Each structure stands twice: as C-alpha cells, then as structure tokens.
GROMACS .gro file of C-alpha atoms in nm:
model
  322
    1MET     CA    1   0.003   0.003  -0.002
    2ALA     CA    2   0.129   0.345  -0.083
    3GLU     CA    3   0.176   0.567   0.225
    4VAL     CA    4   0.044   0.870   0.036
    5ALA     CA    5  -0.302   0.718   0.048
    6PHE     CA    6  -0.275   0.677   0.433
    7ILE     CA    7  -0.483   0.901   0.651
    8TYR     CA    8  -0.410   0.963   0.999
    9PRO     CA    9  -0.567   1.187   1.276
   10ASP     CA   10  -0.430   1.526   1.373
   11SER     CA   11  -0.490   1.664   1.713
   12GLU     CA   12  -0.846   1.533   1.656
   13TRP     CA   13  -0.996   1.260   1.448
   14ARG     CA   14  -1.098   1.342   1.097
   15GLN     CA   15  -1.466   1.269   1.035
   16ARG     CA   16  -1.555   1.045   0.733
   17THR     CA   17  -1.784   1.295   0.535
   18GLU     CA   18  -1.856   1.071   0.225
   19GLY     CA   19  -2.101   0.790   0.223
   20GLY     CA   20  -2.045   0.434   0.281
   21TRP     CA   21  -2.227   0.378   0.605
   22ASP     CA   22  -2.589   0.316   0.666
   23ALA     CA   23  -2.721   0.579   0.896
   24ALA     CA   24  -3.026   0.384   1.001
   25VAL     CA   25  -2.815   0.085   1.108
   26LEU     CA   26  -2.574   0.314   1.308
   27GLU     CA   27  -2.882   0.463   1.482
   28ASN     CA   28  -2.979   0.094   1.575
   29LEU     CA   29  -2.621   0.048   1.699
   30VAL     CA   30  -2.648   0.353   1.918
   31ARG     CA   31  -2.991   0.208   2.058
   32GLU     CA   32  -2.798  -0.126   2.144
   33LEU     CA   33  -2.514   0.054   2.320
   34GLU     CA   34  -2.754   0.240   2.522
   35ARG     CA   35  -2.887  -0.079   2.664
   36GLY     CA   36  -2.610  -0.053   2.921
   37GLY     CA   37  -2.260  -0.183   3.002
   38SER     CA   38  -2.079   0.033   2.739
   39THR     CA   39  -1.911   0.365   2.792
   40ALA     CA   40  -1.775   0.437   2.439
   41MET     CA   41  -1.740   0.294   2.088
   42MET     CA   42  -1.571   0.402   1.781
   43ILE     CA   43  -1.529   0.288   1.428
   44ILE     CA   44  -1.228   0.391   1.215
   45ASP     CA   45  -1.270   0.350   0.835
   46GLY     CA   46  -0.958   0.394   0.642
   47GLY     CA   47  -0.821   0.625   0.904
   48ARG     CA   48  -1.123   0.850   0.937
   49LEU     CA   49  -1.381   0.859   1.212
   50ALA     CA   50  -1.712   0.676   1.088
   51PHE     CA   51  -1.877   0.633   1.412
   52SER     CA   52  -1.847   0.763   1.754
   53TRP     CA   53  -2.069   0.718   2.059
   54GLY     CA   54  -2.022   0.789   2.438
   55ASP     CA   55  -1.745   0.966   2.616
   56THR     CA   56  -1.443   0.880   2.402
   57ALA     CA   57  -1.209   1.091   2.622
   58TYR     CA   58  -1.293   0.913   2.936
   59LYS     CA   59  -0.997   0.723   3.081
   60SER     CA   60  -1.063   0.405   3.272
   61SER     CA   61  -0.887   0.059   3.345
   62ILE     CA   62  -0.788  -0.121   3.018
   63ALA     CA   63  -0.766  -0.445   3.204
   64SER     CA   64  -0.567  -0.714   2.993
   65VAL     CA   65  -0.543  -0.483   2.693
   66ARG     CA   66  -0.217  -0.388   2.884
   67LYS     CA   67  -0.069  -0.708   2.754
   68SER     CA   68  -0.097  -0.615   2.391
   69LEU     CA   69   0.022  -0.273   2.451
   70ILE     CA   70   0.366  -0.396   2.631
   71SER     CA   71   0.395  -0.639   2.329
   72MET     CA   72   0.447  -0.315   2.119
   73LEU     CA   73   0.732  -0.209   2.352
   74PHE     CA   74   0.907  -0.548   2.328
   75GLY     CA   75   0.895  -0.527   1.954
   76ILE     CA   76   1.058  -0.188   1.963
   77HIS     CA   77   1.325  -0.286   2.228
   78ALA     CA   78   1.399  -0.625   2.047
   79GLU     CA   79   1.475  -0.458   1.724
   80ALA     CA   80   1.706  -0.207   1.897
   81GLY     CA   81   1.890  -0.484   2.073
   82ARG     CA   82   1.792  -0.395   2.421
   83ILE     CA   83   1.594  -0.712   2.463
   84ASP     CA   84   1.709  -1.058   2.358
   85LEU     CA   85   1.382  -1.262   2.284
   86SER     CA   86   1.583  -1.585   2.327
   87ALA     CA   87   1.714  -1.515   2.667
   88THR     CA   88   1.607  -1.743   2.935
   89LEU     CA   89   1.462  -1.675   3.273
   90ALA     CA   90   1.815  -1.809   3.404
   91ASP     CA   91   1.995  -1.569   3.193
   92LEU     CA   92   1.781  -1.281   3.307
   93GLY     CA   93   1.805  -1.367   3.686
   94ILE     CA   94   1.435  -1.403   3.719
   95ILE     CA   95   1.335  -1.536   4.069
   96ASP     CA   96   1.012  -1.553   4.252
   97VAL     CA   97   0.866  -1.607   4.595
   98ALA     CA   98   0.883  -1.982   4.524
   99PRO     CA   99   1.212  -2.080   4.373
  100LEU     CA  100   1.188  -2.177   3.998
  101THR     CA  101   1.289  -2.514   3.889
  102ALA     CA  102   1.583  -2.588   3.655
  103GLU     CA  103   1.347  -2.664   3.366
  104GLU     CA  104   1.132  -2.347   3.444
  105ARG     CA  105   1.441  -2.138   3.418
  106THR     CA  106   1.484  -2.248   3.066
  107ALA     CA  107   1.172  -2.047   2.955
  108THR     CA  108   1.257  -1.771   2.714
  109VAL     CA  109   1.119  -1.415   2.671
  110ARG     CA  110   0.966  -1.542   2.357
  111ASN     CA  111   0.783  -1.817   2.554
  112LEU     CA  112   0.637  -1.561   2.783
  113LEU     CA  113   0.518  -1.349   2.504
  114ALA     CA  114   0.338  -1.646   2.364
  115ALA     CA  115   0.205  -1.754   2.702
  116ARG     CA  116   0.399  -2.077   2.673
  117SER     CA  117   0.639  -2.036   2.962
  118GLY     CA  118   0.551  -2.361   3.148
  119VAL     CA  119   0.590  -2.178   3.465
  120TYR     CA  120   0.274  -2.226   3.672
  121LEU     CA  121   0.334  -2.024   3.995
  122PRO     CA  122   0.082  -1.796   4.163
  123SER     CA  123   0.075  -1.435   4.026
  124VAL     CA  124  -0.068  -1.109   4.135
  125TYR     CA  125  -0.422  -1.110   3.961
  126ASP     CA  126  -0.393  -1.494   3.952
  127THR     CA  127  -0.502  -1.698   3.674
  128LYS     CA  128  -0.524  -2.017   3.877
  129ARG     CA  129  -0.850  -2.139   3.728
  130GLY     CA  130  -0.746  -2.421   3.487
  131ARG     CA  131  -0.374  -2.366   3.560
  132PRO     CA  132  -0.168  -2.687   3.500
  133GLU     CA  133   0.040  -2.835   3.794
  134ARG     CA  134   0.389  -2.736   3.796
  135GLY     CA  135   0.618  -2.929   3.577
  136ASN     CA  136   0.330  -3.076   3.359
  137HIS     CA  137   0.439  -2.898   3.040
  138PRO     CA  138   0.801  -2.795   2.945
  139PRO     CA  139   0.861  -2.436   2.843
  140GLY     CA  140   0.728  -2.369   2.489
  141SER     CA  141   0.513  -2.688   2.468
  142PHE     CA  142   0.171  -2.576   2.583
  143TRP     CA  143  -0.044  -2.255   2.579
  144PHE     CA  144  -0.199  -2.122   2.898
  145TYR     CA  145  -0.322  -1.767   2.956
  146ASN     CA  146  -0.089  -1.695   3.240
  147ASN     CA  147  -0.069  -1.367   3.427
  148TRP     CA  148   0.260  -1.484   3.580
  149ASP     CA  149   0.415  -1.484   3.218
  150PHE     CA  150   0.256  -1.124   3.158
  151ASN     CA  151   0.375  -0.968   3.486
  152VAL     CA  152   0.715  -1.099   3.455
  153LEU     CA  153   0.733  -0.939   3.114
  154GLY     CA  154   0.702  -0.596   3.290
  155THR     CA  155   0.989  -0.688   3.521
  156ILE     CA  156   1.219  -0.803   3.219
  157LEU     CA  157   1.133  -0.486   3.019
  158GLU     CA  158   1.233  -0.252   3.297
  159ALA     CA  159   1.539  -0.444   3.391
  160GLN     CA  160   1.676  -0.490   3.037
  161THR     CA  161   1.600  -0.143   2.911
  162GLY     CA  162   1.646   0.074   3.225
  163GLU     CA  163   1.318   0.253   3.134
  164ASN     CA  164   1.021   0.276   3.341
  165LEU     CA  165   0.739   0.072   3.159
  166PHE     CA  166   0.489   0.362   3.159
  167GLU     CA  167   0.726   0.633   3.058
  168SER     CA  168   0.861   0.408   2.797
  169PHE     CA  169   0.509   0.371   2.649
  170ALA     CA  170   0.447   0.751   2.693
  171ALA     CA  171   0.769   0.841   2.498
  172ARG     CA  172   0.772   0.558   2.243
  173ILE     CA  173   0.400   0.507   2.156
  174ALA     CA  174   0.185   0.771   2.302
  175ALA     CA  175   0.391   1.089   2.184
  176PRO     CA  176   0.452   0.961   1.830
  177LEU     CA  177   0.085   0.874   1.801
  178GLY     CA  178  -0.021   1.204   1.936
  179MET     CA  179  -0.249   1.047   2.188
  180GLN     CA  180  -0.490   1.304   2.326
  181ASP     CA  181  -0.545   1.167   2.685
  182PHE     CA  182  -0.266   0.914   2.795
  183SER     CA  183  -0.055   1.008   3.086
  184PRO     CA  184   0.183   0.794   3.292
  185ASP     CA  185   0.024   0.938   3.609
  186ASP     CA  186  -0.282   0.728   3.508
  187CYS     CA  187  -0.085   0.405   3.530
  188ARG     CA  188   0.038   0.222   3.847
  189TYR     CA  189   0.184  -0.102   3.973
  190GLN     CA  190  -0.012  -0.322   4.192
  191HIS     CA  191   0.196  -0.552   4.417
  192GLY     CA  192   0.078  -0.857   4.619
  193PRO     CA  193   0.206  -1.130   4.836
  194GLU     CA  194   0.169  -1.403   4.580
  195SER     CA  195   0.467  -1.300   4.360
  196LEU     CA  196   0.764  -1.055   4.332
  197HIS     CA  197   0.633  -0.940   3.981
  198PRO     CA  198   0.349  -0.670   4.011
  199VAL     CA  199   0.066  -0.610   3.768
  200TYR     CA  200   0.108  -0.296   3.548
  201LYS     CA  201  -0.221  -0.127   3.543
  202MET     CA  202  -0.313   0.135   3.278
  203ALA     CA  203  -0.604   0.375   3.221
  204MET     CA  204  -0.670   0.501   2.868
  205SER     CA  205  -0.944   0.667   2.658
  206ALA     CA  206  -1.140   0.513   2.362
  207ARG     CA  207  -0.995   0.766   2.128
  208ASP     CA  208  -0.638   0.667   2.219
  209PHE     CA  209  -0.722   0.311   2.189
  210ALA     CA  210  -0.822   0.400   1.820
  211ARG     CA  211  -0.486   0.529   1.748
  212VAL     CA  212  -0.328   0.211   1.856
  213GLY     CA  213  -0.556   0.008   1.640
  214LEU     CA  214  -0.470   0.240   1.336
  215LEU     CA  215  -0.108   0.197   1.400
  216TYR     CA  216  -0.141  -0.173   1.382
  217LEU     CA  217  -0.360  -0.140   1.072
  218ARG     CA  218  -0.077   0.053   0.916
  219GLY     CA  219   0.181  -0.199   0.994
  220GLY     CA  220   0.332  -0.013   1.282
  221ARG     CA  221   0.374   0.312   1.071
  222TRP     CA  222   0.244   0.654   1.173
  223ASN     CA  223   0.263   0.957   0.944
  224GLY     CA  224   0.593   0.832   0.774
  225VAL     CA  225   0.758   0.713   1.094
  226GLN     CA  226   0.804   0.342   1.179
  227VAL     CA  227   0.683   0.359   1.531
  228VAL     CA  228   0.671  -0.033   1.594
  229PRO     CA  229   0.863  -0.258   1.348
  230GLU     CA  230   0.649  -0.370   1.070
  231ASP     CA  231   0.793  -0.736   1.105
  232TRP     CA  232   0.689  -0.723   1.477
  233VAL     CA  233   0.324  -0.629   1.394
  234ARG     CA  234   0.292  -0.918   1.164
  235LEU     CA  235   0.477  -1.161   1.398
  236SER     CA  236   0.273  -1.058   1.699
  237THR     CA  237  -0.058  -1.070   1.544
  238GLN     CA  238  -0.022  -1.410   1.366
  239PRO     CA  239  -0.131  -1.714   1.566
  240HIS     CA  240   0.156  -1.895   1.737
  241SER     CA  241  -0.094  -2.113   1.914
  242ASP     CA  242  -0.402  -2.272   1.771
  243LEU     CA  243  -0.672  -2.217   2.044
  244GLY     CA  244  -0.919  -2.422   1.841
  245GLY     CA  245  -1.236  -2.322   1.643
  246GLY     CA  246  -1.042  -2.056   1.435
  247ARG     CA  247  -0.910  -1.875   1.745
  248GLY     CA  248  -0.545  -1.804   1.791
  249TYR     CA  249  -0.284  -1.634   2.003
  250GLY     CA  250   0.013  -1.447   1.893
  251TYR     CA  251   0.250  -1.241   2.105
  252LEU     CA  252  -0.009  -1.097   2.349
  253TRP     CA  253  -0.264  -1.049   2.077
  254LEU     CA  254  -0.568  -1.264   1.992
  255THR     CA  255  -0.671  -1.369   1.629
  256ALA     CA  256  -0.985  -1.487   1.473
  257GLU     CA  257  -1.016  -1.656   1.138
  258ALA     CA  258  -1.317  -1.560   0.926
  259ASN     CA  259  -1.634  -1.695   1.066
  260ALA     CA  260  -1.446  -1.863   1.345
  261PRO     CA  261  -1.692  -2.096   1.512
  262LYS     CA  262  -1.538  -2.069   1.853
  263ASP     CA  263  -1.491  -1.696   1.855
  264LEU     CA  264  -1.807  -1.511   1.884
  265LEU     CA  265  -1.638  -1.186   1.802
  266SER     CA  266  -1.555  -1.313   1.461
  267ILE     CA  267  -1.688  -1.187   1.115
  268GLN     CA  268  -1.674  -1.283   0.756
  269THR     CA  269  -1.304  -1.176   0.729
  270PRO     CA  270  -1.009  -1.242   0.951
  271LEU     CA  271  -0.918  -1.000   1.228
  272PHE     CA  272  -0.687  -0.962   1.528
  273TYR     CA  273  -0.759  -0.783   1.854
  274ALA     CA  274  -0.662  -0.688   2.204
  275SER     CA  275  -0.910  -0.777   2.461
  276GLY     CA  276  -0.968  -0.688   2.842
  277PHE     CA  277  -1.221  -0.801   3.089
  278GLY     CA  278  -1.560  -0.634   3.096
  279GLY     CA  279  -1.555  -0.507   2.737
  280GLN     CA  280  -1.226  -0.341   2.654
  281TYR     CA  281  -1.138  -0.397   2.292
  282ILE     CA  282  -0.917  -0.288   2.020
  283ILE     CA  283  -1.018  -0.474   1.711
  284VAL     CA  284  -0.828  -0.449   1.363
  285VAL     CA  285  -0.996  -0.585   1.042
  286PRO     CA  286  -0.719  -0.543   0.781
  287ALA     CA  287  -0.916  -0.651   0.473
  288LEU     CA  288  -1.192  -0.387   0.545
  289GLU     CA  289  -0.948  -0.102   0.654
  290LEU     CA  290  -1.150  -0.092   0.974
  291VAL     CA  291  -1.059  -0.038   1.342
  292VAL     CA  292  -1.332  -0.076   1.607
  293VAL     CA  293  -1.276  -0.005   1.989
  294HIS     CA  294  -1.508  -0.050   2.267
  295ARG     CA  295  -1.483   0.076   2.624
  296ALA     CA  296  -1.677  -0.013   2.951
  297ALA     CA  297  -1.566   0.202   3.236
  298ARG     CA  298  -1.702  -0.034   3.505
  299VAL     CA  299  -1.544  -0.349   3.405
  300ASP     CA  300  -1.760  -0.568   3.661
  301TYR     CA  301  -2.078  -0.427   3.483
  302GLY     CA  302  -1.943  -0.402   3.133
  303ILE     CA  303  -2.017  -0.642   2.835
  304SER     CA  304  -1.927  -1.000   2.747
  305HIS     CA  305  -1.732  -1.135   2.464
  306ILE     CA  306  -2.060  -1.261   2.319
  307ARG     CA  307  -2.227  -0.916   2.339
  308MET     CA  308  -1.921  -0.756   2.180
  309GLY     CA  309  -1.965  -0.988   1.894
  310GLU     CA  310  -2.317  -0.881   1.845
  311LEU     CA  311  -2.223  -0.517   1.848
  312MET     CA  312  -1.931  -0.582   1.621
  313ARG     CA  313  -2.142  -0.775   1.355
  314LEU     CA  314  -2.410  -0.491   1.382
  315ALA     CA  315  -2.142  -0.233   1.319
  316ILE     CA  316  -2.007  -0.429   1.017
  317SER     CA  317  -2.360  -0.462   0.878
  318ALA     CA  318  -2.391  -0.078   0.853
  319ARG     CA  319  -2.077  -0.062   0.624
  320SER     CA  320  -2.193  -0.088   0.255
  321ASN     CA  321  -1.978  -0.300   0.002
  322ARG     CA  322  -1.734  -0.072  -0.186
   0.00000   0.00000   0.00000
C-alpha cells in the first residue's frame, strides 16, 4: 500500500464525510449501546472516524489490553537490541517467592510473549482457574493464559532497558501517535504477596485506543515514521498457538479466522484484537481497513465477549460494500 494514501488523525480524528455507512443501522447500534454496559465505541474507516458514541475521552482501566500494549514495546526494544527474545529466565536472573525449577528457568522471553512459559506459579491477579500443575508442560510446549508470564514481562522490560514501563510507553508510543489523553500518571503497579512481579495497570481513553488500532492497521507506521517494527506487527498478530475453532494467540494479541466457530467476536473476514475483561477492545480488520474500539468504564458491569460480537456484527452490517 502506498503511504500517500494513508490518512491519520491530527490533534483530533477526522470525520468521514462521504457515504459508505447506513445511518439507520448506526442509529440501531446507538440504541444497542444505550442498553447498558458500554461507555464508548468508535469505528475508524480508512483512518477516518465513521462512528463515535459515548465519552471517548474518558480514561478508565484497560484490563488485559495492557498485555497487547507491552507487546508493542517488546517489538521496539527487541529490534534495538535492548531485549533478547531468546534469553532465558536463568539468563535474566528472574526469581520469585517460590524458587523456579531448573526446567522452568529455561523458559525464554519469546515463550512468555506467547503465553507458553510452562511456569505455573501464583501471580498477582492470579489465573489459577485451569492452571496446570507445575512441571506438567516444558517451556514452549503448551499455551496457557498465564498472568505470571505477563507480569514477569513487565519486570524484564524495565530491567533490560532501564526504562520505566509507563514512561517508555509515553515516549515511544503515546507521543509519536499524538495520543490526546494518555498520561503515565494514570498508570500504576499493583503488588501482592503471591509474587515478586507486580501487575502493570493502565488507564486510557477510547480515542487513544483507536490510535493504537490504526497504528497496527498501518503495519506499525504513523505519518511516515515506523513506530513499531513492521515485522513485529506481523509476527505478534499471527497465531503462534491454535486455540481451536478458528481462534489463535500471537504475542499478546488474539486472532480470529473468518467466521471462526469458537470466537463469537469473529466476522466474515479475519481479524486480530486486544481484549480486556468487561468489554475493553481494540479490533483490527485489515481486509476492510477498519478499526473498532469499545470501552466499559465499570469492568464488573461491562459487556461480555458474546455481546461484543453482537455489536461488532451490527457495526459491520452498517458498512456498504465498496
């Protein structure tokens, strides 16, 4: 794709003024959003704002979308040589409250990014439901959505780069993208007795989510600048683990094949997305040049994945074929 054809927002999102969207269907989408659970939703079509509802500037917890965002930083730092993805936990001196076994210490940074560390220790914000017994799966051999992996990645990033995670995101992602609302002051670490590795919690707005989605739609490029390496965008959003039924997991991003039977978010064309509990979504549909974001400020009273699929399909139905 020729970069001259790419459209990016300035200080504000540019409105799509030409046709291509069914106003009656979008009005129905508004009615559905007003049923409750949602705080904001945006649709970006070819770099322009096609639909906006709710308080898109309101900043709230992004839940597990944080994992997809740290993936971006790993791509940047790996290309610069500050992080070696093949380094093991032993190489990096990673320890925890419970000592790691010799086998667990062979897990690599790449294994953690793919949620395949094989380290099944308690974590802050524990994912103990379904967690395998220690030693059941060697590193790299088995996918498990493991907050231990994700939290340790935060520790590794700071130790290897010498940068605070939140300041790094502000300088390397938020500033180049011209994010309107992000501030490191809206981020914090949450510690707990279960582990030495804290959760990195972030708050962001829907309209800043949309900039992340457009960045990845454009292969990591923003207004002529390669913010995230193009190869990393491709690598992190392709399935390294087959989760069954058309679902996949890359490097902290989820994927869905066209009409994936086991992912009720899926549509008639492949997509990839960042997902957080309660209805936090950045959804990228490359073939349609679309980004869809959704926010729910009260995660415990947000929306389900099934509900997001309903909203997603309704939104797509408003788009005319062109």
